[in-house]
Coordinates of C-alpha atoms in Angstrom, one line a residue:
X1 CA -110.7 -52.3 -32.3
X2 CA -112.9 -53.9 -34.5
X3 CA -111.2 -53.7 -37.6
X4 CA -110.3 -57.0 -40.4
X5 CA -107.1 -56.5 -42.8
X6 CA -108.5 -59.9 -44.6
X7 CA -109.0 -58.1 -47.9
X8 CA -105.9 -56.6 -48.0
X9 CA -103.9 -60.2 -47.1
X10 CA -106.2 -61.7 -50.1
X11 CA -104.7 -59.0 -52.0
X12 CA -101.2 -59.9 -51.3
X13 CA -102.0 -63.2 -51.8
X14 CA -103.7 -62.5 -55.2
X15 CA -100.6 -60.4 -56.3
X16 CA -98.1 -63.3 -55.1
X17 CA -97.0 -61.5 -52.3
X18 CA -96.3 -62.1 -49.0
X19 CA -96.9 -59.8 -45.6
X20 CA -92.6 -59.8 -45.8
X21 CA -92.7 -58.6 -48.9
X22 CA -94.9 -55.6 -47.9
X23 CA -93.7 -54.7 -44.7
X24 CA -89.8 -54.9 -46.2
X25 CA -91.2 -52.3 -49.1
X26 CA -92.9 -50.0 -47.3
X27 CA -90.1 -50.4 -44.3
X28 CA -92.9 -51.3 -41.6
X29 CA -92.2 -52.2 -38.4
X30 CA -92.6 -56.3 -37.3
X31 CA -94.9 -54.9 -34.3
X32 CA -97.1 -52.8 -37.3
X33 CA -97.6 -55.6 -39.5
X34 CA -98.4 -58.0 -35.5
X35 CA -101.1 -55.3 -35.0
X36 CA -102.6 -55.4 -38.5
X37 CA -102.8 -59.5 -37.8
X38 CA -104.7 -59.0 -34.7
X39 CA -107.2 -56.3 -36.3
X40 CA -106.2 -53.5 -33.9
X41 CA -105.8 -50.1 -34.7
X42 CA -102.2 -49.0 -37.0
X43 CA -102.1 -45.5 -38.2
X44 CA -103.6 -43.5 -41.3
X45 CA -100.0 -42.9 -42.7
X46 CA -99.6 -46.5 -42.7
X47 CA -103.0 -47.1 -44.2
X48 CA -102.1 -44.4 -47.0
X49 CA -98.9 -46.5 -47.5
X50 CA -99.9 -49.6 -48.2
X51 CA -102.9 -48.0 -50.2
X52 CA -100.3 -46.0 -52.2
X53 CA -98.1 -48.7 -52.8
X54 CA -100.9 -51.2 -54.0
X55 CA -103.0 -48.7 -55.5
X56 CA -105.5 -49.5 -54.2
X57 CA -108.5 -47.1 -52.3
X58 CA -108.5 -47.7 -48.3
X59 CA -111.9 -49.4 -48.7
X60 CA -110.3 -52.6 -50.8
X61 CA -107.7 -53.3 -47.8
X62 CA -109.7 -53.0 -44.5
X63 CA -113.0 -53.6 -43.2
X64 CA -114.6 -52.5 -39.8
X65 CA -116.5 -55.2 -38.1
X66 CA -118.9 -53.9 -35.5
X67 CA -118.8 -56.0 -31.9
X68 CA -122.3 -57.8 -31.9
X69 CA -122.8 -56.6 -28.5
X70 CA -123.3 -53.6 -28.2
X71 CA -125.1 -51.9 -24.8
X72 CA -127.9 -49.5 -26.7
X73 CA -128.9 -48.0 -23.6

């Protein structure tokens, strides 16, 4: 999935906080917080968490990045 979690690691690092610190307060598993790293695809209960938690609105945390090559035809 073409998704980026870069704002929402410019965040932590903004707030002085590490992806640790997250995942050990909103008790996330290692292999949800891998996933978020690699852009794939994590859960909109985990989205709602963090968003929750930083409050912030879904919109300041991930981005979607469309694949440049898509087959239109």
């Amino acid at each position: 999935m073409p998704f980026s979690f870069k704002p929402l690691w410019k965040i932590l690092i903004d707030r002085g906080m590490t992806r640790e610190n997250l995942r050990t307060a909103l008790k996330l598993s290692p292999t949800t917080m891998a996933r978020m790293s690699k852009g794939n695809h994590v859960s909109m209960e985990v989205l709602g968490k963090i968003c929750e938690y930083l409050e912030v609105p879904i919109e300041e945390i991930v981005t979607y990045m469309p694949e440049k090559n898509i087959d239109n035809k």
